[in-house]
GROMACS .gro file of C-alpha atoms in nm:
model
  170
    1UNK     CA    1  12.941  -5.629   1.900
    2UNK     CA    2  13.082  -5.281   1.896
    3UNK     CA    3  13.353  -5.118   1.685
    4UNK     CA    4  13.592  -5.158   1.981
    5UNK     CA    5  13.491  -5.518   2.057
    6UNK     CA    6  13.335  -5.660   1.742
    7UNK     CA    7  13.140  -5.982   1.713
    8UNK     CA    8  13.320  -6.247   1.507
    9UNK     CA    9  13.191  -6.465   1.228
   10UNK     CA   10  13.411  -6.765   1.156
   11UNK     CA   11  13.399  -6.980   0.842
   12UNK     CA   12  13.574  -7.316   0.864
   13UNK     CA   13  13.771  -7.411   0.557
   14UNK     CA   14  14.033  -7.675   0.477
   15UNK     CA   15  14.373  -7.718   0.319
   16UNK     CA   16  14.171  -7.869   0.035
   17UNK     CA   17  14.129  -7.515  -0.100
   18UNK     CA   18  14.476  -7.569  -0.242
   19UNK     CA   19  14.323  -7.834  -0.473
   20UNK     CA   20  14.072  -7.592  -0.629
   21UNK     CA   21  14.128  -7.558  -1.002
   22UNK     CA   22  14.059  -7.187  -0.993
   23UNK     CA   23  13.820  -6.951  -1.163
   24UNK     CA   24  13.657  -7.015  -1.499
   25UNK     CA   25  13.856  -6.962  -1.819
   26UNK     CA   26  13.723  -6.605  -1.836
   27UNK     CA   27  13.851  -6.534  -1.485
   28UNK     CA   28  13.505  -6.535  -1.327
   29UNK     CA   29  13.289  -6.780  -1.136
   30UNK     CA   30  12.967  -6.809  -1.339
   31UNK     CA   31  12.997  -7.185  -1.396
   32UNK     CA   32  13.070  -7.240  -1.027
   33UNK     CA   33  12.776  -7.055  -0.867
   34UNK     CA   34  12.557  -7.251  -0.889
   35UNK     CA   35  12.797  -7.529  -0.973
   36UNK     CA   36  12.756  -7.680  -1.317
   37UNK     CA   37  12.690  -8.044  -1.246
   38UNK     CA   38  12.825  -8.272  -1.515
   39UNK     CA   39  12.803  -8.622  -1.368
   40UNK     CA   40  13.103  -8.738  -1.570
   41UNK     CA   41  13.321  -8.466  -1.417
   42UNK     CA   42  13.183  -8.460  -1.061
   43UNK     CA   43  13.394  -8.580  -0.772
   44UNK     CA   44  13.280  -8.534  -0.410
   45UNK     CA   45  13.628  -8.442  -0.287
   46UNK     CA   46  13.664  -8.157  -0.536
   47UNK     CA   47  13.308  -8.041  -0.468
   48UNK     CA   48  13.395  -8.031  -0.098
   49UNK     CA   49  13.714  -7.834  -0.171
   50UNK     CA   50  13.523  -7.584  -0.384
   51UNK     CA   51  13.265  -7.535  -0.107
   52UNK     CA   52  13.549  -7.450   0.130
   53UNK     CA   53  13.696  -7.203  -0.123
   54UNK     CA   54  13.360  -7.031  -0.119
   55UNK     CA   55  13.370  -7.018   0.262
   56UNK     CA   56  13.692  -6.818   0.224
   57UNK     CA   57  13.531  -6.593  -0.038
   58UNK     CA   58  13.230  -6.538   0.188
   59UNK     CA   59  13.453  -6.432   0.478
   60UNK     CA   60  13.641  -6.191   0.252
   61UNK     CA   61  13.330  -6.036   0.098
   62UNK     CA   62  13.152  -6.008   0.431
   63UNK     CA   63  13.448  -5.834   0.591
   64UNK     CA   64  13.469  -5.591   0.299
   65UNK     CA   65  13.107  -5.500   0.353
   66UNK     CA   66  13.153  -5.446   0.726
   67UNK     CA   67  13.467  -5.236   0.679
   68UNK     CA   68  13.747  -5.142   0.913
   69UNK     CA   69  13.529  -5.013   1.194
   70UNK     CA   70  13.227  -5.242   1.172
   71UNK     CA   71  13.056  -5.400   1.470
   72UNK     CA   72  13.168  -5.744   1.350
   73UNK     CA   73  13.462  -5.907   1.173
   74UNK     CA   74  13.467  -6.209   0.944
   75UNK     CA   75  13.746  -6.466   0.907
   76UNK     CA   76  13.802  -6.805   0.750
   77UNK     CA   77  14.033  -7.065   0.894
   78UNK     CA   78  14.178  -7.409   0.844
   79UNK     CA   79  14.175  -7.613   1.167
   80UNK     CA   80  14.421  -7.862   1.020
   81UNK     CA   81  14.404  -8.231   0.940
   82UNK     CA   82  14.186  -8.376   1.216
   83UNK     CA   83  14.075  -8.738   1.167
   84UNK     CA   84  13.700  -8.693   1.211
   85UNK     CA   85  13.552  -8.973   1.003
   86UNK     CA   86  13.466  -8.738   0.715
   87UNK     CA   87  13.661  -8.957   0.474
   88UNK     CA   88  13.543  -9.294   0.606
   89UNK     CA   89  13.356  -9.365   0.282
   90UNK     CA   90  13.623  -9.218   0.053
   91UNK     CA   91  13.812  -9.536  -0.025
   92UNK     CA   92  14.176  -9.487  -0.122
   93UNK     CA   93  14.153  -9.112  -0.073
   94UNK     CA   94  14.117  -9.170   0.302
   95UNK     CA   95  14.455  -9.344   0.308
   96UNK     CA   96  14.612  -9.053   0.123
   97UNK     CA   97  14.513  -8.818   0.404
   98UNK     CA   98  14.530  -9.036   0.714
   99UNK     CA   99  14.832  -9.253   0.634
  100UNK     CA  100  15.171  -9.174   0.489
  101UNK     CA  101  15.262  -8.905   0.381
  102UNK     CA  102  15.032  -8.691   0.597
  103UNK     CA  103  15.014  -8.891   0.919
  104UNK     CA  104  15.273  -8.657   1.072
  105UNK     CA  105  15.048  -8.358   1.004
  106UNK     CA  106  14.742  -8.491   1.186
  107UNK     CA  107  14.604  -8.297   1.480
  108UNK     CA  108  14.395  -8.401   1.775
  109UNK     CA  109  14.049  -8.247   1.808
  110UNK     CA  110  14.191  -8.007   2.070
  111UNK     CA  111  14.480  -7.905   1.845
  112UNK     CA  112  14.238  -7.855   1.557
  113UNK     CA  113  14.013  -7.639   1.774
  114UNK     CA  114  14.302  -7.410   1.872
  115UNK     CA  115  14.288  -7.198   1.556
  116UNK     CA  116  13.910  -7.158   1.587
  117UNK     CA  117  13.945  -7.051   1.950
  118UNK     CA  118  14.225  -6.812   1.855
  119UNK     CA  119  14.013  -6.653   1.582
  120UNK     CA  120  13.717  -6.627   1.818
  121UNK     CA  121  13.896  -6.479   2.118
  122UNK     CA  122  14.244  -6.337   2.051
  123UNK     CA  123  14.248  -5.959   2.073
  124UNK     CA  124  14.507  -5.924   1.794
  125UNK     CA  125  14.277  -6.088   1.538
  126UNK     CA  126  14.058  -5.776   1.525
  127UNK     CA  127  14.354  -5.558   1.424
  128UNK     CA  128  14.484  -5.819   1.178
  129UNK     CA  129  14.148  -5.857   1.005
  130UNK     CA  130  14.097  -5.484   0.986
  131UNK     CA  131  14.443  -5.462   0.826
  132UNK     CA  132  14.344  -5.707   0.553
  133UNK     CA  133  14.409  -6.054   0.694
  134UNK     CA  134  14.119  -6.293   0.650
  135UNK     CA  135  14.253  -6.651   0.666
  136UNK     CA  136  14.418  -6.837   0.954
  137UNK     CA  137  14.612  -7.162   0.997
  138UNK     CA  138  14.785  -7.267   1.320
  139UNK     CA  139  14.653  -6.957   1.498
  140UNK     CA  140  14.829  -6.723   1.257
  141UNK     CA  141  14.738  -6.531   0.941
  142UNK     CA  142  14.810  -6.726   0.624
  143UNK     CA  143  14.785  -6.665   0.249
  144UNK     CA  144  14.534  -6.907   0.094
  145UNK     CA  145  14.644  -7.049  -0.239
  146UNK     CA  146  15.012  -7.027  -0.151
  147UNK     CA  147  15.071  -7.404  -0.146
  148UNK     CA  148  14.869  -7.453  -0.465
  149UNK     CA  149  15.069  -7.180  -0.636
  150UNK     CA  150  14.779  -6.943  -0.696
  151UNK     CA  151  14.728  -6.696  -0.410
  152UNK     CA  152  14.607  -6.446  -0.671
  153UNK     CA  153  14.284  -6.647  -0.702
  154UNK     CA  154  14.185  -6.538  -0.350
  155UNK     CA  155  14.116  -6.176  -0.432
  156UNK     CA  156  13.844  -5.924  -0.347
  157UNK     CA  157  13.700  -5.923  -0.700
  158UNK     CA  158  13.634  -6.298  -0.702
  159UNK     CA  159  13.508  -6.284  -0.344
  160UNK     CA  160  13.257  -6.015  -0.439
  161UNK     CA  161  13.152  -6.203  -0.753
  162UNK     CA  162  13.093  -6.518  -0.544
  163UNK     CA  163  12.887  -6.312  -0.297
  164UNK     CA  164  12.676  -6.151  -0.571
  165UNK     CA  165  12.617  -6.478  -0.762
  166UNK     CA  166  12.516  -6.652  -0.440
  167UNK     CA  167  12.288  -6.366  -0.342
  168UNK     CA  168  12.120  -6.380  -0.687
  169UNK     CA  169  12.045  -6.751  -0.633
  170UNK     CA  170  11.873  -6.680  -0.303
   0.00000   0.00000   0.00000
């Protein structure tokens, strides 16, 4: 890409980020990267949600590093609730997502792809990202954490800490 027409890196997330229980008690992420695995407290759904939170953090930190006039931009997005089979082995949790009360919110594969296509191709996304937007739902910028009541958790400091802790593991 070029500064005028940057390449785009897209991280797919989920509305499950709203279920994340937030940073550690000290406000950081040291017990989450790498994740502390206590078998008695592990649940695959919450592990999945946390992985998607870190997709958002990666997009934020990467965009910060590339800056306002970089040759690429980085965004995270939620394609919506698309019945893909991901929860086929999840027991009762599957019903919670694919039956009442969320059946009205389901999207077809095409509808779910719309936000990804928007982030990949829409000219306005470059300006929005360079002005600080980094997360999209329904082809529009959105504040992650808003539904869960903690948008403050999705901040540049935590994004950078997640980046640095991940980099140290590699």
